[in-house]
XYZ file of C-alpha atoms in Angstrom:
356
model
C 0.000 0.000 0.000
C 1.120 3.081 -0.806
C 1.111 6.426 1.527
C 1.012 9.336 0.369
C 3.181 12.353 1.502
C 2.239 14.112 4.077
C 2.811 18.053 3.413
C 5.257 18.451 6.159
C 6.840 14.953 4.646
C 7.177 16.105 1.709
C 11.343 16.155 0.138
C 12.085 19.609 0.304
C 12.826 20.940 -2.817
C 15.955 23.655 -3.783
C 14.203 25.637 -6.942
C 17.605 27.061 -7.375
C 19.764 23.748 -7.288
C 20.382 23.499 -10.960
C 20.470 27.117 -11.765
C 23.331 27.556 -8.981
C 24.976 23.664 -10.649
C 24.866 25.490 -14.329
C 26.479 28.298 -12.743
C 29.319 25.852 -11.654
C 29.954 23.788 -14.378
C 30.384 26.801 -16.150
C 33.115 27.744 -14.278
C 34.166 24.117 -14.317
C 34.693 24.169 -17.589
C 36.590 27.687 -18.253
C 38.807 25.647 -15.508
C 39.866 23.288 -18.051
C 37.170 20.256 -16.225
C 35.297 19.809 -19.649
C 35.410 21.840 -22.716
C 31.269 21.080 -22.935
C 29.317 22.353 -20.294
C 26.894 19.108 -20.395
C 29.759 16.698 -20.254
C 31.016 18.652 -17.311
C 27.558 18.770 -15.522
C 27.276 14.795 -16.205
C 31.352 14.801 -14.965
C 30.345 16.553 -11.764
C 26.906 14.976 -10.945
C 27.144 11.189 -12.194
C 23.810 10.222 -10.559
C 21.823 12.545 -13.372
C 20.041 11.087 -16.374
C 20.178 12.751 -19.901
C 17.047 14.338 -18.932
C 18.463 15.371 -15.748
C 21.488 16.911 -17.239
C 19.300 18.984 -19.801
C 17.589 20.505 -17.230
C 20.480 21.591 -15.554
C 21.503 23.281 -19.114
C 17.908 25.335 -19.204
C 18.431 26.675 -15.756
C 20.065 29.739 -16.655
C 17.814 30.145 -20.003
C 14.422 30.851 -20.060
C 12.782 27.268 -20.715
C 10.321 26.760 -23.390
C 7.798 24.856 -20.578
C 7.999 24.746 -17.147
C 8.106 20.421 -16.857
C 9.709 18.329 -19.036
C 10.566 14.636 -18.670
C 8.717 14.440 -15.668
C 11.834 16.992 -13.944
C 10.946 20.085 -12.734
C 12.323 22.911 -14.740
C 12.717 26.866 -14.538
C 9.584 28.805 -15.036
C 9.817 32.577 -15.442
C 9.778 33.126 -11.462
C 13.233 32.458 -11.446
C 14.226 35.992 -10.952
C 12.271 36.210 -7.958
C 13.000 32.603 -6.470
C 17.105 33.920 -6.705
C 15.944 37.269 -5.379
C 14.695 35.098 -2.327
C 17.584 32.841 -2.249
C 19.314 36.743 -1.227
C 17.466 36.910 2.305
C 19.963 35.719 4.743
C 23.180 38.362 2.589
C 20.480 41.163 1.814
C 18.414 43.196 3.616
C 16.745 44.674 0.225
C 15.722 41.049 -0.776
C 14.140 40.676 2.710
C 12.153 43.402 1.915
C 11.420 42.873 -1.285
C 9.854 39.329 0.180
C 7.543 41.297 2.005
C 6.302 43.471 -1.332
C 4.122 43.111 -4.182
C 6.095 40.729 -6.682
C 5.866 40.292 -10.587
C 7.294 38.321 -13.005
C 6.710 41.158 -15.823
C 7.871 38.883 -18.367
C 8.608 40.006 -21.961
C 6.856 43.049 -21.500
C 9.667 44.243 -19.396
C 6.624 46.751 -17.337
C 3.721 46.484 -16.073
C 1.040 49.149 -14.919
C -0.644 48.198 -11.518
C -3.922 49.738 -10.707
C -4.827 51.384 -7.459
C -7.227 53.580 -5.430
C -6.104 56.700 -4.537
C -9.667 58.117 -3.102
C -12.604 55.571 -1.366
C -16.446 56.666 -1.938
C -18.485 56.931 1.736
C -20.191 53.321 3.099
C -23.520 53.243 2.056
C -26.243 51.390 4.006
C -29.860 50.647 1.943
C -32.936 49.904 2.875
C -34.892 47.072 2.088
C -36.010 46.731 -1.591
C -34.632 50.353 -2.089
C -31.800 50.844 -4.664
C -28.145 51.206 -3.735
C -25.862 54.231 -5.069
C -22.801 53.276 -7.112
C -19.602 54.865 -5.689
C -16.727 55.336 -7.966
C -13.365 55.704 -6.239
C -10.299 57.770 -7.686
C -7.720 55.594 -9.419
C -4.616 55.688 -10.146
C -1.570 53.792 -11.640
C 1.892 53.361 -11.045
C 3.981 51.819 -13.874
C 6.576 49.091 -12.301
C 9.759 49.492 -14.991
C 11.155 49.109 -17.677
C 13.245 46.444 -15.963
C 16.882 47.383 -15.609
C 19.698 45.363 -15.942
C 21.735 44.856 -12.908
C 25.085 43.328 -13.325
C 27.169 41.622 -10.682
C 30.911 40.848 -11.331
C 33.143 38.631 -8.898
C 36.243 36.912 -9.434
C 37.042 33.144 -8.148
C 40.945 31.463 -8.149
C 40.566 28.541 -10.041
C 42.272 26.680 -6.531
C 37.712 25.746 -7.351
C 39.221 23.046 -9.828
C 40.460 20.605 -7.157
C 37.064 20.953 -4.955
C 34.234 17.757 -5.030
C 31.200 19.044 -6.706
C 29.347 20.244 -3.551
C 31.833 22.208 -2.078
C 32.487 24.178 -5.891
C 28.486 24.558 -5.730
C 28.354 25.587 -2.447
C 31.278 28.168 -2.787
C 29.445 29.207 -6.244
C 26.441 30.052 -4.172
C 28.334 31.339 -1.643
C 30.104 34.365 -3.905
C 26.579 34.935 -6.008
C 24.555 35.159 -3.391
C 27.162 37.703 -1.281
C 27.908 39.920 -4.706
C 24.391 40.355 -5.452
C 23.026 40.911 -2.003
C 25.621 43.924 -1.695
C 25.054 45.406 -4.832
C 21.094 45.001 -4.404
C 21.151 46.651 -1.152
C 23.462 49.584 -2.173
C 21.037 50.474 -5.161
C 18.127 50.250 -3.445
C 18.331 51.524 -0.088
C 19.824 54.570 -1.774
C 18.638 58.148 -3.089
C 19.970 57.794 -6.583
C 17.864 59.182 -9.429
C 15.923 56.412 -12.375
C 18.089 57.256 -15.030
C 17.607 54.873 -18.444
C 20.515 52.235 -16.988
C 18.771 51.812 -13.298
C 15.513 52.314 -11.396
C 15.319 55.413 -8.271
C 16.537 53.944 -5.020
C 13.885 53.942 -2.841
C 15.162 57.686 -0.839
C 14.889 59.351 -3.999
C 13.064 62.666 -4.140
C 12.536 61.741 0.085
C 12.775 64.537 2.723
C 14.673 63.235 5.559
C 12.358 63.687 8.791
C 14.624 65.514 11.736
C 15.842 63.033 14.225
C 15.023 63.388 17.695
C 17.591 64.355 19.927
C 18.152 63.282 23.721
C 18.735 59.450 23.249
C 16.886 56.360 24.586
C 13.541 55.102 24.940
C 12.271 58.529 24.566
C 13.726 59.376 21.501
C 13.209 55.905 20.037
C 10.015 56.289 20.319
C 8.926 59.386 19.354
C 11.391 58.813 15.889
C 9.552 55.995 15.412
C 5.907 57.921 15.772
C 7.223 60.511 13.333
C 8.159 57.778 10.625
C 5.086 55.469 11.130
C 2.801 58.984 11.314
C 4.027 60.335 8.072
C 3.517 56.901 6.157
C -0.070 56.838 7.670
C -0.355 60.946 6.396
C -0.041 59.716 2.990
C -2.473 56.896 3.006
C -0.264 54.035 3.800
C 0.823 52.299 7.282
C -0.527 48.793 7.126
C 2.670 46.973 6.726
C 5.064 49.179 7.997
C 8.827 47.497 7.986
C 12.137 49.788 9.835
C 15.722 49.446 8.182
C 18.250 50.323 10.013
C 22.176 49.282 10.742
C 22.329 47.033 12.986
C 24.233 49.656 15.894
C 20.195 50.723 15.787
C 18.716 47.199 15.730
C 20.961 45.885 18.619
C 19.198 49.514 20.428
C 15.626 48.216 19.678
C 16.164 45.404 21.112
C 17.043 46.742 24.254
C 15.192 49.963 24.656
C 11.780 48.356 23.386
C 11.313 44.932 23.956
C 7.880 45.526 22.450
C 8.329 47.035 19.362
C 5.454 46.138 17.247
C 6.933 46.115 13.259
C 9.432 43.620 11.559
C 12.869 45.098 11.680
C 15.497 44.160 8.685
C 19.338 44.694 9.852
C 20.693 46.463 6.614
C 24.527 47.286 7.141
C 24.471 49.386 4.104
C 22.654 52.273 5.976
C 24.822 54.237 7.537
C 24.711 54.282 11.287
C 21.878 56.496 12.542
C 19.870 56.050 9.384
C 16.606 54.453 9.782
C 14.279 53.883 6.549
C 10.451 53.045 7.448
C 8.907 51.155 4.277
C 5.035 50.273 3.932
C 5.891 46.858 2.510
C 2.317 46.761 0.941
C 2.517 49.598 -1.069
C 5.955 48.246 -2.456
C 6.345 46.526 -5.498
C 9.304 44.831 -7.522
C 9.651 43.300 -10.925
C 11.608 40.581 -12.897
C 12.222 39.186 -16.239
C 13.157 36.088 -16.718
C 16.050 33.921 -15.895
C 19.870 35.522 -13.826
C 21.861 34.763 -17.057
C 25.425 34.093 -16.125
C 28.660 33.672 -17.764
C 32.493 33.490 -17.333
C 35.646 34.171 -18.769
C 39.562 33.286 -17.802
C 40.995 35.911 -19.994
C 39.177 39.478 -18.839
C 40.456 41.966 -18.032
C 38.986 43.529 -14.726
C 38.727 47.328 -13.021
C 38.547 45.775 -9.872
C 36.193 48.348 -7.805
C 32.955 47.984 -6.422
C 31.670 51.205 -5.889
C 32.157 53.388 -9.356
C 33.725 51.340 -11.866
C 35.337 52.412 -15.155
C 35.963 51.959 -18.590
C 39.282 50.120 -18.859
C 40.666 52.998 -20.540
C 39.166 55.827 -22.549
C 40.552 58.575 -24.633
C 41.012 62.237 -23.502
C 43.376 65.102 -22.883
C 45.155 63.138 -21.367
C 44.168 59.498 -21.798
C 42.644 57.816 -18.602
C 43.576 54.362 -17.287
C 41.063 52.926 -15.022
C 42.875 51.454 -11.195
C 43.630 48.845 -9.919
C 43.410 46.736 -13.381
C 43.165 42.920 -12.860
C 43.696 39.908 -15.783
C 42.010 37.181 -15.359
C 44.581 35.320 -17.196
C 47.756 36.723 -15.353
C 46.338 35.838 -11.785
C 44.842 32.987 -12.522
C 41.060 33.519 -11.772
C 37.476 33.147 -13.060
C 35.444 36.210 -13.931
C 31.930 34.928 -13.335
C 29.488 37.606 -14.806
C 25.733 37.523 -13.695
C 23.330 39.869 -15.046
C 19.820 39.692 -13.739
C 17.039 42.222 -15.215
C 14.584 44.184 -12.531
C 12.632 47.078 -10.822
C 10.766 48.409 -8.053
C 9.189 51.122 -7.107
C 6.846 52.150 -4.550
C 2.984 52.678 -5.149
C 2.250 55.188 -2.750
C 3.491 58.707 -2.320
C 5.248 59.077 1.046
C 5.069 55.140 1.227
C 9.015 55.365 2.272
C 10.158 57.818 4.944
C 13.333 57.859 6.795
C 15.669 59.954 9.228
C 19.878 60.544 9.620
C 21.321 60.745 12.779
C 19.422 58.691 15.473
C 20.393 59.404 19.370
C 19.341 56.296 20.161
C-alpha cells in the first residue's frame, strides 16, 4: 500500500539547485574540467540522467515549458525565487519578500492599478436601490526592468574541490555579490536614469531626528516615521531598516516594538528607513543569465567602476586593473534584469542621525 506524503513529509525541494549547478559547471569548464558544459555537468553529478542533465543546461535560459521529462524545470519566477535565495546576505531582498512581486515577463513593465480616493459606506434599505460609488484611481507603472550586473572573481584553486563544495562556494560568492550590490542600489537616493531604477530615498525629505537618546527618543522617531507613512495613506505593513548599531538599540530599549525590523549594514549608522511593505512593489524578467571568462580583463572596484581605458586630454587608465589570465582567476558575470518602485506617495520615509 502506498502512503502518500504528508505536506510536512514532503522532500524539500531547492528551486535554485540546478540554476546555482549550471552556474558551476560553467566555471568548471573555463577551468579546463570539460570543454562542454553538459559533459562537465554529467562529470560533476554522475547520478543525473540525460534528462536530468538537460535541465540543468535550461536553468540559466528561459525554458520553453515549465516540466519536461517528468523533472521540474525553470519557469519565469526564477528571478524572484534567486531574489529570495538573497534573504539571509540582503536586507533589500528581505524586503522585497515582504512586497508586491511580478514576473513582468517580456513586456519588461507592467502598470498596476490602485485607489487613490474611497467613496463613503452606504447602508440601503430594504427593496430600495443602492448608489454606485466610484473611487479615484490611479496607476503606477513598475519598470522598464533594468539590468543589474554583478561581477566577482574566483581562483581557479575551485578546480580541485568535489562538486558540492564548488556549488556551495558558487552560491556562496553569487549570493554575497548580489546581495551587496542590491542593497546599495536600493536603499539609496539615486535618481531612475535609463541604466537603473530610483533607489527607494529618492526625491525623500529626511524627517529631523530626535535628539536626547533612549527610549524617549526611540520612540517618538519611530511615531514621526510610522505617522508620516499613515499621512499619505499608507501604514498597514510598515517594515524599519536600520544598521544594525540601531537594531541591537531596539532590542534593548523596546522589547515591544510592534513592526518587523530588517538589519541592513548598508545604511549608515543612525539612518533608519520606514517602508510600507504593501505599497511596495518589484519586478523581474526572466532567468539571472550568467557567464564566465579566464581571460578578462577587470577594473577591480565595487563602488564606481570604469571603462578600462578611454581617450582624452590626457588618456585615462582605469585602477587597480586585474587579468584574469595573469592571476589565474574566473570572472563569473551575472546579469539579472529588474525594478521596483513604490505605489504610494510618502510610502518610504526615513531619518539621519538617530540618538538612540
Amino acid at each position: 500500500m502506498t502512503t502518500p506524503f504528508l505536506p510536512s513529509e514532503r522532500p524539500r525541494v531547492d528551486p535554485l539547485k540546478n540554476f546555482y549547478r549550471h552556474a558551476t559547471a560553467l566555471a568548471m569548464c573555463g577551468l579546463g574540467v570539460s570543454p562542454y558544459v553538459d559533459h562537465a555537468i554529467a562529470k560533476l553529478w554522475p547520478d543525473l540522467d540525460k534528462a536530468g542533465v538537460q535541465t540543468v543546461m535550461r536553468a540559466a535560459v528561459a525554458p520553453v515549458t515549465t516540466t519536461s521529462n517528468g523533472v521540474q524545470a525553470f519557469g519565469n519566477s526564477a528571478g524572484i525565487e534567486f531574489l529570495r535565495s538573497l534573504r539571509p546576505r540582503s536586507a533589500a531582498a528581505q524586503l522585497f519578500d515582504l512586497a508586491v512581486n511580478l514576473d513582468v515577463g517580456t513586456n519588461a513593465q507592467a502598470t498596476i492599478p490602485k485607489l487613490i480616493g474611497f467613496p463613503d459606506p452606504v447602508f440601503v434599505g430594504e427593496g430600495m436601490p443602492a448608489p454606485v460609488g466610484m473611487g479615484v484611481t490611479g496607476a503606477t507603472v513598475l519598470g522598464p526592468v533594468r539590468k543589474m550586473m554583478m561581477l566577482a572573481g574566483i581562483t581557479s584553486e575551485l578546480a580541485n574541490r568535489s562538486a558540492p563544495d564548488a556549488e556551495a562556494l558558487i552560491r556562496l560568492v553569487m549570493t554575497e555579490t548580489a546581495g551587496h550590490a542590491l542593497d546599495v542600489a536600493v536603499l539609496s537616493s539615486a535618481d531612475a536614469t535609463e541604466i537603473r531604477p530610483a533607489g527607494l530615498l529618492n526625491g525623500v525629505t529626511a524627517i529631523t531626528a530626535t535628539t536626547g537618546g533612549g527610549t524617549s527618543a526611540l520612540a517618538k522617531d519611530t511615531a514621526n516615521l510610522v505617522g508620516a507613512i499613515a499621512d499619505a495613506g499608507g501604514g498597514t505593513n510598515v517594515v524599519f531598516l536600520m544598521n544594525p548599531r540601531q537594531a541591537s538599540a531596539v532590542a534593548i530599549l523596546a522589547n515591544g516594538f510592534r513592526y518587523p525590523i530588517i538589519d541592513a549594514p548598508s545604511l549608515a549608522a543612525g539612518t533608519i528607513v520606514a517602508v510600507d511593505a504593501a505599497a511596495l512593489a518589484t519586478g523581474f524578467s526572466g532567468v539571472p543569465a550568467i557567464d564566465l571568462s579566464k581571460e578578462a580583463v577587470l577594473h577591480w572596484e565595487d563602488a564606481a567602476p570604469l571603462p578600462i581605458a578611454s581617450a582624452g586630454s590626457p588618456n585615462a587608465v582605469a585602477a587597480p586593473i586585474r587579468s584574469a589570465f595573469q592571476n589565474d582567476l574566473i570572472a563569473l558575470r551575472m546579469v539579472l534584469p529588474c525594478a521596483w518602485a513604490s505605489m504610494l506617495s510618502g510610502g518610504v520615509q526615513y531619518i539621519t542621525g538617530a540618538t538612540w
